[in-house]
Coordinates of N, CA and C in Angstrom, one line a residue:
M1 N 125.1 -24.0 66.2 CA 125.3 -25.3 65.4 C 125.8 -26.8 65.3
V2 N 127.4 -26.6 65.8 CA 128.3 -27.7 65.9 C 127.7 -28.3 67.1
A3 N 127.5 -27.9 67.9 CA 126.8 -28.2 69.2 C 125.6 -29.4 69.4
T4 N 124.7 -28.7 68.1 CA 123.6 -29.1 67.7 C 123.7 -30.9 67.5
C5 N 124.8 -30.6 66.0 CA 124.2 -31.4 65.3 C 125.3 -32.5 66.1
L6 N 126.9 -32.1 67.3 CA 127.0 -33.4 68.3 C 125.7 -33.9 68.8
H7 N 124.6 -33.6 69.8 CA 123.7 -33.7 70.2 C 122.7 -34.5 69.9
L8 N 122.8 -34.0 68.6 CA 121.8 -35.3 67.3 C 122.9 -36.5 67.5
A9 N 123.8 -36.7 67.1 CA 124.7 -37.8 67.1 C 124.5 -38.7 68.2
G10 N 124.9 -37.8 69.6 CA 124.8 -38.7 71.0 C 123.3 -39.1 71.2
V11 N 122.7 -38.6 70.6 CA 121.1 -38.8 71.1 C 120.9 -40.6 70.2
V12 N 121.5 -40.2 68.4 CA 121.3 -41.5 67.4 C 122.1 -42.5 68.5
C13 N 123.3 -42.1 68.8 CA 124.3 -43.4 69.3 C 123.6 -43.6 70.5
S14 N 122.6 -43.2 71.3 CA 122.1 -43.7 72.4 C 121.3 -44.6 72.3
F15 N 120.5 -44.1 71.1 CA 119.3 -45.0 71.0 C 119.5 -46.6 70.4
V16 N 120.6 -46.2 70.0 CA 121.3 -47.8 68.8 C 121.1 -48.8 70.2
G17 N 122.7 -48.0 70.6 CA 122.9 -49.2 72.0 C 122.5 -49.2 72.9
W18 N 121.1 -48.5 72.9 CA 120.3 -48.7 74.0 C 119.5 -50.5 73.4
I19 N 118.9 -50.2 72.0 CA 118.6 -51.0 71.5 C 119.4 -52.2 71.4
G20 N 120.6 -52.3 71.2 CA 121.4 -53.0 71.5 C 121.6 -54.1 72.4
V21 N 121.2 -52.8 74.3 CA 121.8 -53.8 74.8 C 120.2 -54.7 75.8
I22 N 119.1 -54.2 74.8 CA 117.8 -54.7 75.5 C 117.7 -56.5 74.6
V23 N 118.4 -56.3 73.1 CA 118.9 -57.3 72.3 C 120.1 -58.4 73.3
A24 N 120.6 -58.0 73.3 CA 121.7 -58.6 74.6 C 120.8 -59.3 76.0
T25 N 120.1 -58.3 76.6 CA 119.0 -58.8 77.3 C 118.4 -59.5 76.9
S26 N 117.5 -60.0 76.4 CA 116.4 -60.7 76.0 C 117.1 -62.4 75.3
T27 N 118.2 -62.0 75.0 CA 118.6 -63.5 74.1 C 119.5 -64.0 74.5
N28 N 119.7 -65.1 74.8 CA 120.8 -66.1 75.7 C 122.0 -66.9 74.6
D29 N 122.8 -66.7 73.8 CA 123.5 -66.6 73.3 C 124.7 -65.6 73.5
W30 N 125.4 -66.0 74.8 CA 126.0 -64.7 75.8 C 127.7 -65.8 75.5
V31 N 127.5 -67.0 75.8 CA 128.8 -67.5 75.2 C 128.7 -68.7 74.7
V32 N 129.5 -69.7 74.0 CA 129.5 -70.6 73.6 C 130.7 -71.4 74.1
T33 N 130.1 -72.5 75.0 CA 130.7 -74.1 76.2 C 131.0 -75.2 75.7
C34 N 131.4 -76.0 76.3 CA 132.2 -77.0 75.4 C 132.3 -77.9 77.2
G35 N 131.6 -79.0 77.2 CA 131.4 -80.1 78.5 C 132.4 -80.7 78.3
Y36 N 133.3 -81.4 77.5 CA 134.5 -81.7 77.4 C 135.7 -81.4 77.2
T37 N 136.5 -82.0 76.1 CA 137.4 -80.9 76.3 C 137.2 -80.6 74.3
I38 N 138.1 -79.6 74.1 CA 137.6 -78.9 72.8 C 137.1 -79.7 71.4
T39 N 139.0 -80.5 71.6 CA 138.9 -81.5 70.8 C 137.6 -82.5 69.9
T40 N 137.3 -82.9 71.9 CA 136.0 -83.6 71.4 C 134.3 -83.3 71.2
C41 N 134.7 -81.8 71.6 CA 133.5 -81.3 71.4 C 133.3 -80.9 69.8
R42 N 134.3 -80.3 69.3 CA 134.3 -80.3 67.8 C 133.9 -82.0 66.7
K43 N 134.9 -83.1 67.7 CA 134.3 -84.0 66.7 C 133.2 -84.4 66.9
M44 N 132.5 -84.7 67.9 CA 130.8 -85.1 68.3 C 130.1 -84.0 67.7
D45 N 130.8 -82.8 67.2 CA 129.9 -81.7 66.9 C 128.5 -81.1 67.8
E46 N 128.7 -81.1 69.0 CA 127.6 -81.0 70.2 C 128.2 -79.6 71.2
L47 N 128.3 -78.6 71.0 CA 128.2 -77.6 72.2 C 127.4 -76.9 72.5
G48 N 127.5 -76.1 73.8 CA 126.2 -75.2 74.3 C 126.6 -74.5 74.6
S49 N 125.8 -73.4 74.9 CA 125.7 -71.4 74.9 C 125.0 -71.6 75.9
K50 N 125.5 -70.7 76.9 CA 125.0 -70.1 78.5 C 124.6 -68.9 78.3
G51 N 123.4 -68.3 78.6 CA 123.0 -66.9 79.3 C 122.5 -66.5 80.0
L52 N 122.0 -65.9 80.5 CA 121.4 -65.1 82.0 C 119.5 -66.1 81.5
W53 N 119.5 -66.5 80.8 CA 117.9 -66.5 81.3 C 117.7 -68.5 80.8
A54 N 118.8 -68.9 80.2 CA 118.6 -70.4 79.8 C 120.0 -70.9 79.2
D55 N 120.4 -72.5 79.3 CA 121.3 -73.0 79.3 C 120.9 -74.0 77.7
C56 N 121.6 -74.2 76.7 CA 120.9 -74.6 75.3 C 122.6 -75.2 74.8
V57 N 122.0 -76.6 74.5 CA 122.9 -77.3 73.2 C 122.4 -77.0 72.0
M58 N 123.6 -77.7 71.3 CA 123.7 -76.8 70.1 C 124.4 -78.2 69.4
A59 N 123.6 -79.1 68.9 CA 124.4 -80.1 68.1 C 123.8 -79.6 66.4
T60 N 123.8 -80.6 66.0 CA 123.7 -81.1 64.3 C 121.9 -81.7 64.5
G61 N 121.6 -80.2 63.9 CA 119.9 -80.7 63.6 C 119.0 -80.5 65.0
L62 N 120.0 -80.4 66.0 CA 119.3 -80.2 67.9 C 119.5 -79.0 68.3
Y63 N 118.7 -78.2 68.8 CA 118.8 -76.9 69.7 C 117.9 -77.0 71.0
H64 N 118.0 -77.3 72.0 CA 117.2 -77.7 73.3 C 117.8 -76.7 73.8
C65 N 117.0 -75.6 74.8 CA 116.9 -74.7 76.1 C 116.6 -75.4 77.3
K66 N 117.2 -74.9 78.2 CA 116.9 -75.5 79.5 C 116.5 -73.9 80.6
P67 N 115.5 -73.6 80.3 CA 115.0 -72.1 81.6 C 116.2 -72.2 82.8
L68 N 116.4 -71.2 82.8 CA 116.9 -71.4 84.1 C 116.3 -70.6 85.3
V69 N 115.4 -71.1 85.8 CA 114.2 -70.5 86.5 C 114.2 -70.9 87.9
D70 N 114.8 -71.7 88.8 CA 114.9 -71.4 89.9 C 116.2 -70.4 90.7
I71 N 115.6 -69.6 91.2 CA 116.7 -68.2 91.6 C 117.3 -68.6 92.7
L72 N 116.8 -70.2 93.5 CA 117.4 -70.2 94.7 C 119.1 -71.1 94.3
I73 N 119.2 -71.6 93.1 CA 120.2 -72.3 92.9 C 120.8 -71.8 91.8
L74 N 121.0 -70.7 91.3 CA 121.2 -70.3 90.2 C 122.9 -69.2 91.1
P75 N 124.1 -69.4 90.0 CA 125.2 -68.7 90.8 C 125.0 -67.6 90.3
G76 N 125.2 -67.0 91.9 CA 125.4 -65.2 92.0 C 125.9 -64.7 90.9
Y77 N 127.1 -64.6 90.2 CA 126.8 -63.6 88.8 C 125.9 -63.8 88.1
V78 N 125.4 -64.9 88.1 CA 124.0 -65.1 86.9 C 123.2 -64.0 87.1
Q79 N 122.8 -64.1 88.8 CA 121.6 -63.2 89.2 C 122.2 -61.9 88.9
A80 N 123.4 -61.6 89.2 CA 123.7 -60.3 89.4 C 124.0 -59.6 87.9
C81 N 124.2 -60.6 87.0 CA 124.3 -59.5 85.6 C 123.0 -59.4 84.8
R82 N 122.1 -60.4 85.6 CA 120.8 -60.1 85.5 C 119.9 -59.2 85.7
A83 N 120.3 -58.8 86.9 CA 119.9 -57.7 87.4 C 120.4 -56.0 86.8
L84 N 121.7 -56.4 86.7 CA 122.5 -54.9 85.8 C 122.1 -54.5 84.0
M85 N 121.9 -56.0 83.6 CA 121.2 -55.8 82.2 C 119.4 -55.3 82.4
I86 N 118.9 -55.9 83.6 CA 117.9 -55.2 83.4 C 117.6 -53.5 83.9
A87 N 118.1 -53.4 84.5 CA 118.2 -51.8 85.1 C 118.7 -51.1 83.9
A88 N 119.9 -51.3 83.6 CA 119.9 -50.8 81.8 C 118.9 -50.5 81.1
S89 N 118.3 -51.8 80.4 CA 117.0 -51.9 79.5 C 115.7 -51.0 80.4
V90 N 115.6 -50.9 81.6 CA 114.9 -50.0 82.3 C 115.1 -48.4 82.3
L91 N 116.6 -48.2 82.3 CA 116.9 -47.1 82.7 C 116.9 -46.6 81.3
G92 N 116.9 -47.1 79.9 CA 116.6 -46.5 78.6 C 115.8 -45.8 78.4
L93 N 114.5 -45.8 78.7 CA 113.5 -45.5 78.7 C 113.4 -44.1 79.2
P94 N 113.2 -43.7 80.5 CA 113.5 -42.2 80.9 C 114.5 -41.5 80.3
A95 N 115.4 -42.1 79.7 CA 117.0 -41.4 79.6 C 116.7 -40.6 77.8
I96 N 116.1 -41.9 76.8 CA 115.8 -41.7 76.2 C 114.7 -40.8 75.3
F97 N 113.7 -40.2 76.9 CA 111.9 -40.0 76.4 C 113.0 -38.4 76.9
L98 N 113.9 -38.8 78.0 CA 114.2 -37.2 78.3 C 115.1 -36.5 76.9
L99 N 116.1 -37.3 76.4 CA 116.5 -36.7 75.0 C 116.1 -36.4 74.3
I100 N 114.4 -36.9 73.9 CA 114.0 -36.7 72.5 C 113.2 -35.8 72.8
T101 N 112.7 -35.0 74.2 CA 112.2 -33.4 74.1 C 112.9 -32.3 74.2
V102 N 114.5 -32.7 73.9 CA 115.1 -31.3 74.5 C 115.5 -31.9 72.5
L103 N 115.1 -32.5 71.5 CA 115.2 -32.1 70.1 C 115.2 -30.9 69.3
P104 N 116.0 -30.3 68.6 CA 115.7 -29.2 67.9 C 114.1 -29.0 67.4
C105 N 113.1 -30.0 67.3 CA 112.4 -29.7 66.4 C 111.2 -30.0 67.2
I106 N 111.4 -30.1 68.5 CA 110.5 -30.4 69.7 C 110.5 -28.9 70.7
R107 N 109.5 -28.4 71.0 CA 109.1 -27.3 71.3 C 107.9 -27.6 73.0
M108 N 108.2 -27.5 73.9 CA 107.5 -27.4 74.5 C 106.8 -26.0 75.6
G109 N 106.1 -25.4 75.0 CA 105.9 -23.9 75.7 C 106.5 -22.9 75.3
H110 N 106.3 -22.3 76.1 CA 107.8 -21.2 75.6 C 109.0 -21.1 76.6
E111 N 109.5 -22.5 77.0 CA 110.5 -23.4 77.8 C 111.9 -22.5 77.3
P112 N 112.2 -21.5 78.6 CA 114.2 -21.4 78.1 C 114.9 -22.7 77.6
G113 N 115.8 -22.4 77.0 CA 116.6 -23.3 76.8 C 117.6 -23.8 78.0
A114 N 117.9 -23.1 79.2 CA 118.1 -24.0 80.5 C 117.6 -24.9 80.8
A115 N 116.1 -25.1 80.7 CA 115.4 -25.6 81.6 C 115.6 -27.3 80.3
K116 N 116.1 -27.0 78.8 CA 116.4 -27.9 78.3 C 117.5 -29.2 78.6
Y117 N 118.8 -27.7 78.9 CA 119.7 -27.8 79.1 C 120.1 -28.6 80.1
R118 N 119.0 -28.6 81.2 CA 119.0 -29.8 82.3 C 118.5 -31.1 82.1
R119 N 117.2 -31.4 81.4 CA 116.8 -32.0 80.9 C 118.0 -32.9 80.2
S120 N 118.9 -32.6 79.0 CA 119.5 -32.8 78.4 C 120.5 -33.6 78.9
Q121 N 121.5 -33.3 80.1 CA 122.3 -33.5 81.2 C 121.9 -34.5 81.8
L122 N 121.0 -34.4 82.3 CA 120.1 -35.8 82.5 C 119.9 -36.7 82.4
G123 N 119.7 -36.4 80.9 CA 119.2 -38.1 80.2 C 120.7 -38.4 80.1
G124 N 120.9 -37.5 79.6 CA 122.5 -38.2 79.2 C 123.8 -38.8 80.5
I125 N 123.4 -38.0 81.4 CA 124.3 -39.2 82.8 C 123.5 -40.2 83.1
L126 N 122.2 -40.6 82.2 CA 121.5 -42.1 82.4 C 122.0 -42.9 81.5
I127 N 122.0 -42.3 80.3 CA 122.4 -43.2 79.6 C 124.4 -43.4 79.6
I128 N 124.5 -43.1 80.1 CA 126.5 -43.6 80.5 C 126.0 -44.7 82.2
L129 N 125.1 -44.5 82.5 CA 124.9 -44.8 83.3 C 124.4 -46.4 83.1
L130 N 123.4 -46.2 82.3 CA 123.1 -47.6 81.5 C 124.1 -48.0 80.7
A131 N 125.0 -47.0 80.2 CA 126.5 -48.4 79.7 C 127.5 -48.6 80.7
M132 N 127.4 -48.1 82.2 CA 128.1 -48.7 83.3 C 128.0 -49.8 83.2
C133 N 126.6 -50.2 83.6 CA 125.7 -51.5 83.8 C 125.9 -52.8 83.0
G134 N 125.7 -52.1 81.6 CA 125.8 -53.2 80.8 C 127.7 -53.5 80.2
V135 N 128.4 -52.8 80.4 CA 129.6 -52.8 81.0 C 130.4 -54.0 81.7
V136 N 129.2 -53.9 82.7 CA 130.5 -54.5 84.0 C 129.9 -56.2 83.6
A137 N 128.0 -55.7 83.1 CA 127.6 -57.3 83.1 C 128.0 -58.2 82.2
T138 N 128.7 -57.7 81.1 CA 129.2 -58.1 80.0 C 130.5 -58.9 80.0
I139 N 131.0 -57.6 80.9 CA 132.8 -58.0 80.8 C 132.6 -59.1 82.6
W140 N 131.1 -59.2 82.9 CA 131.4 -60.2 84.5 C 131.2 -61.4 84.1
F141 N 130.4 -61.5 83.6 CA 129.2 -62.8 83.2 C 130.5 -63.8 82.2
P142 N 131.2 -63.9 81.1 CA 131.6 -64.8 80.3 C 133.1 -64.8 80.9
V143 N 133.9 -63.9 82.4 CA 135.1 -64.3 83.2 C 134.9 -64.7 84.2
C144 N 132.9 -65.1 85.2 CA 132.9 -66.2 86.2 C 132.5 -67.6 85.0
A145 N 131.7 -67.3 83.9 CA 131.7 -68.8 83.6 C 132.2 -69.3 82.8
H146 N 134.5 -69.1 82.3 CA 134.4 -69.4 82.9 C 135.5 -70.4 83.2
R147 N 135.2 -70.0 84.5 CA 135.5 -70.9 85.7 C 135.0 -72.0 85.9
E148 N 133.7 -72.0 85.3 CA 132.5 -73.0 85.7 C 133.2 -74.0 84.3
T149 N 133.3 -73.5 83.1 CA 133.6 -74.5 82.4 C 134.4 -73.7 81.3
T150 N 134.5 -74.9 80.0 CA 135.3 -74.5 78.9 C 135.1 -73.3 78.2
I151 N 134.9 -72.5 77.7 CA 134.4 -71.1 77.1 C 135.5 -71.3 75.5
M152 N 134.6 -72.0 74.2 CA 134.8 -71.7 72.9 C 134.6 -70.4 72.2
S153 N 134.0 -69.7 72.8 CA 133.8 -68.9 72.4 C 132.5 -67.5 72.6
F154 N 132.7 -66.0 72.5 CA 132.0 -66.1 72.2 C 130.6 -65.6 71.5
G155 N 129.2 -65.7 72.0 CA 128.1 -65.5 71.8 C 127.7 -64.2 71.0
Y156 N 126.9 -64.1 70.0 CA 126.2 -63.1 69.3 C 126.2 -61.2 70.5
S157 N 125.3 -62.7 71.2 CA 124.8 -61.6 72.2 C 125.7 -60.6 73.4
L158 N 126.3 -61.6 73.0 CA 127.6 -61.0 74.1 C 128.5 -59.9 73.4
Y159 N 128.7 -59.8 71.9 CA 128.8 -58.6 70.8 C 128.2 -57.5 70.7
T160 N 126.8 -57.8 71.0 CA 125.2 -57.5 71.0 C 125.8 -56.3 72.0
G161 N 125.4 -56.8 73.5 CA 125.7 -56.2 74.7 C 127.2 -55.3 74.5
W162 N 128.3 -55.6 74.2 CA 129.5 -54.3 73.9 C 129.4 -53.4 73.3
I163 N 128.9 -53.9 71.9 CA 128.6 -52.9 71.3 C 127.8 -51.9 71.3
G164 N 126.6 -52.7 71.9 CA 125.7 -51.3 73.2 C 126.3 -50.4 73.7
S165 N 126.9 -51.1 75.0 CA 127.1 -50.4 75.3 C 128.0 -49.4 75.8
A166 N 129.6 -50.1 74.3 CA 130.0 -48.9 73.9 C 129.2 -47.1 73.3
L167 N 128.5 -48.0 72.5 CA 127.5 -46.7 71.5 C 127.2 -45.7 72.7
C168 N 125.7 -46.7 73.9 CA 125.4 -45.6 74.6 C 126.6 -44.9 75.4
L169 N 127.7 -45.7 75.9 CA 128.9 -44.6 77.0 C 129.4 -43.5 76.0
F170 N 130.1 -44.0 74.6 CA 129.8 -42.6 73.6 C 128.9 -42.1 73.1
G171 N 127.5 -42.0 73.0 CA 126.6 -41.0 72.7 C 126.2 -40.2 73.9
G172 N 126.0 -40.9 75.3 CA 126.5 -39.8 76.8 C 127.2 -39.0 77.1
C173 N 128.0 -38.9 77.1 CA 129.8 -38.2 77.3 C 129.7 -37.4 76.5
V174 N 129.2 -37.8 74.9 CA 128.5 -36.7 73.4 C 127.4 -35.9 74.5
I175 N 126.6 -36.1 74.7 CA 125.1 -35.2 75.2 C 125.9 -34.3 76.8
V176 N 126.8 -35.2 77.1 CA 126.9 -34.4 78.4 C 127.6 -33.4 78.3
C177 N 128.8 -33.6 77.5 CA 130.2 -32.9 77.2 C 130.3 -31.9 76.2
C178 N 129.4 -32.1 75.1 CA 129.1 -31.3 74.4 C 128.0 -30.8 73.4
S179 N 127.7 -30.4 74.5 CA 126.2 -30.0 74.1 C 126.0 -28.5 74.3
G180 N 127.0 -28.0 74.5 CA 127.5 -26.4 75.2 C 127.0 -26.0 76.2
D181 N 126.4 -25.0 77.1 CA 125.9 -24.7 78.1 C 124.7 -24.6 78.0
A182 N 124.2 -24.3 79.7 CA 123.2 -23.5 80.0 C 122.4 -22.1 79.6
Q183 N 124.1 -21.7 79.1 CA 123.2 -20.5 79.0 C 123.2 -19.8 76.7
T184 N 123.9 -21.1 76.3 CA 123.7 -20.7 75.0 C 122.9 -22.2 74.5
F185 N 122.7 -23.1 74.8 CA 121.8 -24.3 74.9 C 119.9 -23.8 74.3
G186 N 120.5 -23.6 72.7 CA 118.6 -22.9 72.0 C 119.4 -21.9 71.1
E187 N 120.0 -21.2 71.7 CA 120.6 -19.9 71.2 C 120.8 -20.0 70.3
N188 N 120.9 -21.0 69.5 CA 120.9 -21.0 68.1 C 119.3 -21.3 67.1
R189 N 118.0 -21.1 67.9 CA 117.7 -21.1 67.1 C 116.4 -19.3 67.3
F190 N 116.0 -19.3 66.1 CA 115.4 -17.9 65.9 C 114.1 -18.5 65.8
Y191 N 113.1 -17.5 66.3 CA 111.5 -17.6 66.1 C 111.0 -16.5 65.4
Y192 N 110.4 -16.3 64.2 CA 109.3 -15.7 63.5 C 108.3 -16.0 63.5
G193 N 107.3 -15.0 63.1 CA 106.1 -14.8 62.9 C 105.7 -15.3 61.3
S194 N 104.5 -16.0 61.4 CA 104.1 -16.1 60.4 C 102.7 -15.7 59.5
G195 N 103.1 -15.2 59.0 CA 102.7 -13.7 58.4 C 102.6 -12.7 59.3
S196 N 103.7 -12.4 60.1 CA 103.3 -11.0 61.2 C 104.9 -10.9 61.5
S197 N 105.4 -9.4 61.9 CA 106.4 -9.3 62.4 C 106.5 -9.4 63.8
S198 N 105.4 -9.9 64.5 CA 105.8 -10.0 66.5 C 106.5 -11.1 66.6
P199 N 107.3 -10.9 67.9 CA 107.7 -11.7 67.7 C 107.3 -12.7 69.0
T200 N 106.5 -13.0 69.0 CA 105.9 -13.7 70.2 C 105.1 -14.9 69.4
H201 N 105.3 -14.4 67.7 CA 104.7 -15.6 66.9 C 105.7 -16.5 66.8
A202 N 105.6 -17.7 66.5 CA 106.6 -18.6 66.4 C 107.0 -19.7 65.1
K203 N 108.1 -19.5 64.2 CA 108.4 -20.8 63.4 C 109.8 -20.7 63.2
S204 N 110.5 -21.7 63.8 CA 111.6 -22.1 64.2 C 112.0 -22.5 62.7
A205 N 113.9 -21.9 62.9 CA 114.3 -21.4 61.7 C 116.0 -21.7 62.5
H206 N 117.2 -21.9 61.8 CA 118.2 -22.3 62.2 C 118.9 -21.5 61.5
V207 N 120.3 -21.1 62.0 CA 120.6 -19.7 62.0 C 122.5 -20.6 62.2

């Protein structure tokens, strides 16, 4: 029962973290930059916002973005972070699907617990890979951006990416390490006949 609860907690954390990674990938408020000195920018009330897909200018009553569409002139770190975040977002699809299919409320025929355990482990490993891609991208981007311009603060997209990656890393580790083993995975589920004492009829009940 404890292993089942830990597994469910890992799945929930992984799903929420994956959503956070997608939000971070699709938004552009990664770092808030300043083209002049910090004092000048504060007096002019004009700041910049840099992300994976656009560079934006924020001023009083103005928010203008210039899309970064010319791949040939983009800095290498921007292209690499794009690839990592896209890979993380895509990895979440099969990972979450695998984790949903091993939930206690889902049965796929008369499948043994060992098969569910293997799918659970594979899903957990994919979630950890997703988290590592997000961690590398969200750390690499502000470090390299700081070398190009003055960073005044981190944007909400970067915080979302950090939180999402951390949740995925935690959830994936819980799924891989705390879900029991192949022999005991699913042993806490017994099946009783509905109106019959035959063990071949199934109705799920936890003990």
